[in-house]
């Protein structure tokens, strides 16, 4: 899901699609301890594009997203 008011994309599939689509991305936040499954592919793609990946606690991601629907990213 994307929040257009501050240009934040969150959720595993939307972030991966933004990466695949070549969208300009400043950095990616992932939840500490949640690096598994599809997040591994997202992180690998981000590293290929030299996009910083930052681990953050759940509360920070909850604040950045719509009521915690971020899926760890």
mmCIF file of C-alpha atoms in Angstrom:
data_model
loop_
_atom_site.group_PDB
_atom_site.id
_atom_site.type_symbol
_atom_site.label_atom_id
_atom_site.label_comp_id
_atom_site.label_asym_id
_atom_site.label_seq_id
_atom_site.Cartn_x
_atom_site.Cartn_y
_atom_site.Cartn_z
ATOM 1 C CA UNK A 1 0.000 0.000 0.000
ATOM 2 C CA UNK A 2 1.282 3.457 -0.835
ATOM 3 C CA UNK A 3 0.841 6.684 1.113
ATOM 4 C CA UNK A 4 0.932 9.508 -1.393
ATOM 5 C CA UNK A 5 1.037 12.309 1.204
ATOM 6 C CA UNK A 6 4.652 11.583 2.126
ATOM 7 C CA UNK A 7 5.685 9.232 -0.666
ATOM 8 C CA UNK A 8 6.115 6.128 1.457
ATOM 9 C CA UNK A 9 5.526 2.666 0.022
ATOM 10 C CA UNK A 10 5.042 -0.187 2.455
ATOM 11 C CA UNK A 11 4.224 -3.874 2.285
ATOM 12 C CA UNK A 12 6.322 -6.644 0.802
ATOM 13 C CA UNK A 13 4.802 -6.786 -2.685
ATOM 14 C CA UNK A 14 4.436 -3.011 -3.223
ATOM 15 C CA UNK A 15 8.072 -2.423 -2.232
ATOM 16 C CA UNK A 16 9.281 -5.207 -4.540
ATOM 17 C CA UNK A 17 7.212 -3.799 -7.411
ATOM 18 C CA UNK A 18 8.684 -0.332 -6.795
ATOM 19 C CA UNK A 19 12.163 -1.860 -6.964
ATOM 20 C CA UNK A 20 11.387 -3.832 -10.128
ATOM 21 C CA UNK A 21 9.807 -0.791 -11.745
ATOM 22 C CA UNK A 22 12.938 1.283 -11.295
ATOM 23 C CA UNK A 23 11.264 3.777 -8.981
ATOM 24 C CA UNK A 24 13.637 6.151 -7.194
ATOM 25 C CA UNK A 25 14.036 4.894 -3.629
ATOM 26 C CA UNK A 26 16.114 6.681 -0.993
ATOM 27 C CA UNK A 27 16.161 3.883 1.589
ATOM 28 C CA UNK A 28 14.265 0.842 2.755
ATOM 29 C CA UNK A 29 13.356 0.142 6.370
ATOM 30 C CA UNK A 30 12.915 -3.454 7.519
ATOM 31 C CA UNK A 31 11.761 -4.643 10.904
ATOM 32 C CA UNK A 32 14.484 -5.983 13.170
ATOM 33 C CA UNK A 33 14.302 -9.764 13.344
ATOM 34 C CA UNK A 34 11.929 -10.010 10.356
ATOM 35 C CA UNK A 35 14.433 -10.657 7.595
ATOM 36 C CA UNK A 36 13.033 -13.866 6.133
ATOM 37 C CA UNK A 37 10.978 -15.160 3.231
ATOM 38 C CA UNK A 38 10.240 -12.580 0.565
ATOM 39 C CA UNK A 39 12.160 -9.880 2.447
ATOM 40 C CA UNK A 40 15.399 -11.619 1.515
ATOM 41 C CA UNK A 41 14.642 -11.051 -2.184
ATOM 42 C CA UNK A 42 13.661 -7.416 -1.552
ATOM 43 C CA UNK A 43 16.907 -6.769 0.321
ATOM 44 C CA UNK A 44 18.966 -8.439 -2.412
ATOM 45 C CA UNK A 45 17.282 -6.303 -5.087
ATOM 46 C CA UNK A 46 17.862 -3.159 -2.988
ATOM 47 C CA UNK A 47 21.547 -4.011 -2.593
ATOM 48 C CA UNK A 48 21.842 -4.544 -6.362
ATOM 49 C CA UNK A 49 20.538 -0.995 -6.793
ATOM 50 C CA UNK A 50 22.741 0.373 -3.977
ATOM 51 C CA UNK A 51 19.732 1.373 -1.878
ATOM 52 C CA UNK A 52 20.425 1.500 1.874
ATOM 53 C CA UNK A 53 18.503 -1.053 3.946
ATOM 54 C CA UNK A 54 17.948 0.062 7.530
ATOM 55 C CA UNK A 55 16.722 -2.140 10.369
ATOM 56 C CA UNK A 56 14.114 -0.421 12.535
ATOM 57 C CA UNK A 57 11.913 -1.453 15.427
ATOM 58 C CA UNK A 58 8.256 -2.264 14.887
ATOM 59 C CA UNK A 59 7.056 0.967 16.533
ATOM 60 C CA UNK A 60 8.937 3.101 13.981
ATOM 61 C CA UNK A 61 7.458 1.147 11.087
ATOM 62 C CA UNK A 62 4.002 1.341 12.660
ATOM 63 C CA UNK A 63 4.319 5.130 12.835
ATOM 64 C CA UNK A 64 5.492 5.363 9.220
ATOM 65 C CA UNK A 65 2.721 3.138 7.856
ATOM 66 C CA UNK A 66 -1.046 3.001 8.031
ATOM 67 C CA UNK A 67 -1.819 1.368 11.375
ATOM 68 C CA UNK A 68 0.992 -1.169 11.155
ATOM 69 C CA UNK A 69 0.109 -2.761 7.802
ATOM 70 C CA UNK A 70 3.737 -2.665 6.702
ATOM 71 C CA UNK A 71 4.464 -6.429 6.780
ATOM 72 C CA UNK A 72 7.892 -5.720 8.240
ATOM 73 C CA UNK A 73 8.981 -3.386 5.436
#
